[in-house]
Amino acid sequence: MELWGRMLWALLSGPGRRGSTRGWAFSSWQPQPPLAGLSSAIELVSHWTGVFEKRGIPEARESSEYIVAHVLGAKTFQSLRPALWTQPLTSQQLQCIRELSSRRLQRMPVQYILGEWDFQGLSLRMVPPVFIPRPETEELVEWVLEEVAQRSHAVGSPGSPLILEVGCGSGAISLSLLSQLPQERLRGSSWMREDRAAPSPLWFTDSNAYHIYLARLWPRRKGCWSRVIAVDKREAAISLTHENAQRLRLQDRIWIIHLDMTSERSWTHLPWGPMDLIVSNPPYVFHQDMEQLAPEIRSYEDPAALDGGEEGMDIITHILALAPRLLKDSGSIFLEVDPRHPELVSSWLQSRPDLYLNLVAVRRDFCGRPRFLHIRRSGP
Amino acid sequence: MNRHLCVWLFRHPSLNGYLQCHIQLHSHQFRQIHLDTRLQVFRQNRNCILHLLSKNWSRRYCHQDTKMLWKHKALQKYMENLSKEYQTLEQCLQHIPVNEENRRSLNRRHAELAPLAAIYQEIQETEQAIEELESMCKSLNKQDEKQLQELALEERQTIDQKINMLYNELFQSLVPKEKYDKNDVILEVTAGRTTGGDICQQFTREIFDMYQNYSCYKHWQFELLNYTPADYGGLHHAAARISGDGVYKHLKYEGGIHRVQRIPEVGLSSRMQRIHTGTMSVIVLPQPDEVDVKLDPKDLRIDTFRAKGAGGQHVNKTDSAVRLVHIPTVECQQERSQIKNKEIAFRVLRARLYQQIIEKDKRQQQSARKLQVGTRAQSERIRTYNFTQDRVSDHRIAYEVRDIKEFLCGGKGLDQLIQRLLQSADEEAIAELLDEHLKSAK
């Protein structure tokens, strides 16, 4: 392929120009097949950075570092063993790097190229077009954990609240909450009956099936109760969340439901009890901003996970409107939003006193932009 | 001509317990070997063979000469690889453009490898000189010129010495440095328990005195922290702080259970004239320097490399590095999760500002205790002092010393034992290093 030829040419006639030969690359090696064993990790990173930069790929250096590190079995280039930086790579490794880099040249996001990414220390699978979790959202999870800790401290007993996540995507928020929340064995649950014989499928493709299932029962299990219900309208997201839950051995504590919460029908019967918390990173991009998103986002991520309508508020208002039916009294909603939304949400809530919701707190992200909302239900 | 036998017992990890026995018979014209040391080698070898028959023994090899170690292929290959790595690093640093952080890490690695590469180079040159000298010697023998022969032999001797020195240097630099080696220690002794009699307490006092004398011998400061005597002149437990040069390095292998077997002459137990067994335990805790630096979060600024625009869903960037701006500045890009990087950066900053936080100190001391004091059962002994047979044997290196009275004076006898312990620990460390290298090379 042309790219390969170019790479070879660049290697052979590049920085070694000053000397007569690239003697050092060949000295004391045993005779190797011509391409394999030529390049070490550092050279490859340098080479591909140059290639990416020439083609205007953003984050050229970071991308090539992540790709090379991934092929060498590490998560980041910095965490590679120093000895590996200068060791020659095998031809399979070179081939692998070439393939992954060619995808980067198509502007595929690095997370999709590697097929995985980290969130709050968990390693999650990433598959297009399911939305890639952003670093800001890690702070949302931190906030929720703080609130839970504070609340259980006030109540005096370690609590494991019932949490609903709307729009789970890859399952990042739900799974990182579950992995850091204490496990609690529920005694005498008021909203579930016991049935040891019933099987327990973990996710449903259709909300009707879900209702039918619930007519049978969730068996009581020893140890962990599922305390997170994750909901998404895309089947791809549901299966990815399921896969990640299994990878992290959290599949017993999470209910993953294929459900479009914007459709009225889904919420008419509430088979489960009121929630303590609703968490969401809903699509909040203003519709007119969608065109200006980077090609990585526009071409590979699901636009439905990003587009929030004219003012980016569509899904947000939906969630808030459902709160009275879903939330316990003094339950909380935690949202990640656009920096312009805190005001908009505040005024919208004032126009809807029937919801009995108050904007309690706005938190800034690590760039200082107002990013997270805490809304509390208080009333009948 | 003196010969000495060196048995290399080498368990290769990939061969699943299969033993490779490598015997080299080496005759060397210019080396004097004591009869005693030879006997020791035999004794060690016997023990080594016995130990190897049990599967769980990791590699243990016995040698009297670093030269033998050098001849081992694994070490040679390892040194070759290191020197190759060094050369390629040098070339990379000069010719390939790297960004700042990578450059720093590369420089660090380069600095690590520099002394090793230098020694390796010297060894190769010296070996070449030896070869030349040998060939010259051979040609000389034919001509039978006495004077030249003598000169050549002298030259050979000096080169030999030089190369042995180089081997030792290499050996020393290869051994990974222990973190606390230079530190001062707190030495604690506690008498064990027996059914009746105070043999343990008497023994504890003798051992404590031995260590006090040893500190004198090594010109260290011995500061008494705690002394709880028992009746009839014994000692329940005592603690002392010993400070000086490389105290922990020398005393770290003293921690453990010491066992005594004797017919007591003094104290309660001396009433019945039969052999008593007792134990006492020694704990050696490294004392890090305490530097108190306060970390005020208000003085920190956390920098992350995120977009200038709206951020959030609008942007997908993989740069998750976090920088904490403080003196000193800490950067972290070890993980892909930004919040993890922040945590790590905080941790690194604290570690740099505090040498040891007080709680960490205490916790480490606690855990060191757990390691060193087991159940105080007799099965965990590291050393046995047998007064009736007048010998001290250390069970970890199967080493025996005669003249127990002299040993308890804490002078040369104890020092020699400690040197042997250090040497064998170094050997094991290098063996481990080579083992890892072999494993990773697969």
XYZ file of C-alpha atoms in Angstrom, chain A residues 264 313-314 316-325 344-359 375-378:
33
model
C -45.394 8.484 26.816
C -33.265 21.231 26.475
C -35.582 18.624 24.951
C -33.639 17.510 29.939
C -37.180 18.815 30.194
C -38.533 15.359 29.543
C -36.585 13.928 32.427
C -37.652 16.728 34.722
C -41.281 16.345 33.718
C -41.226 12.686 34.637
C -39.685 13.337 38.018
C -42.882 13.382 40.072
C -43.744 9.921 38.812
C -32.529 28.005 31.213
C -33.319 25.126 33.504
C -33.904 27.436 36.398
C -36.429 29.521 34.526
C -38.094 26.435 33.076
C -38.554 24.980 36.532
C -40.103 28.184 37.720
C -42.613 27.929 34.895
C -43.567 24.468 36.101
C -44.447 24.737 39.769
C -46.574 21.609 39.417
C -43.446 19.517 39.393
C -42.297 20.596 42.841
C -38.678 20.609 41.715
C -35.986 23.005 42.888
C -32.572 23.692 41.408
C -32.346 19.290 41.338
C -34.378 18.110 44.274
C -37.976 17.111 44.563
C -39.850 18.492 47.485
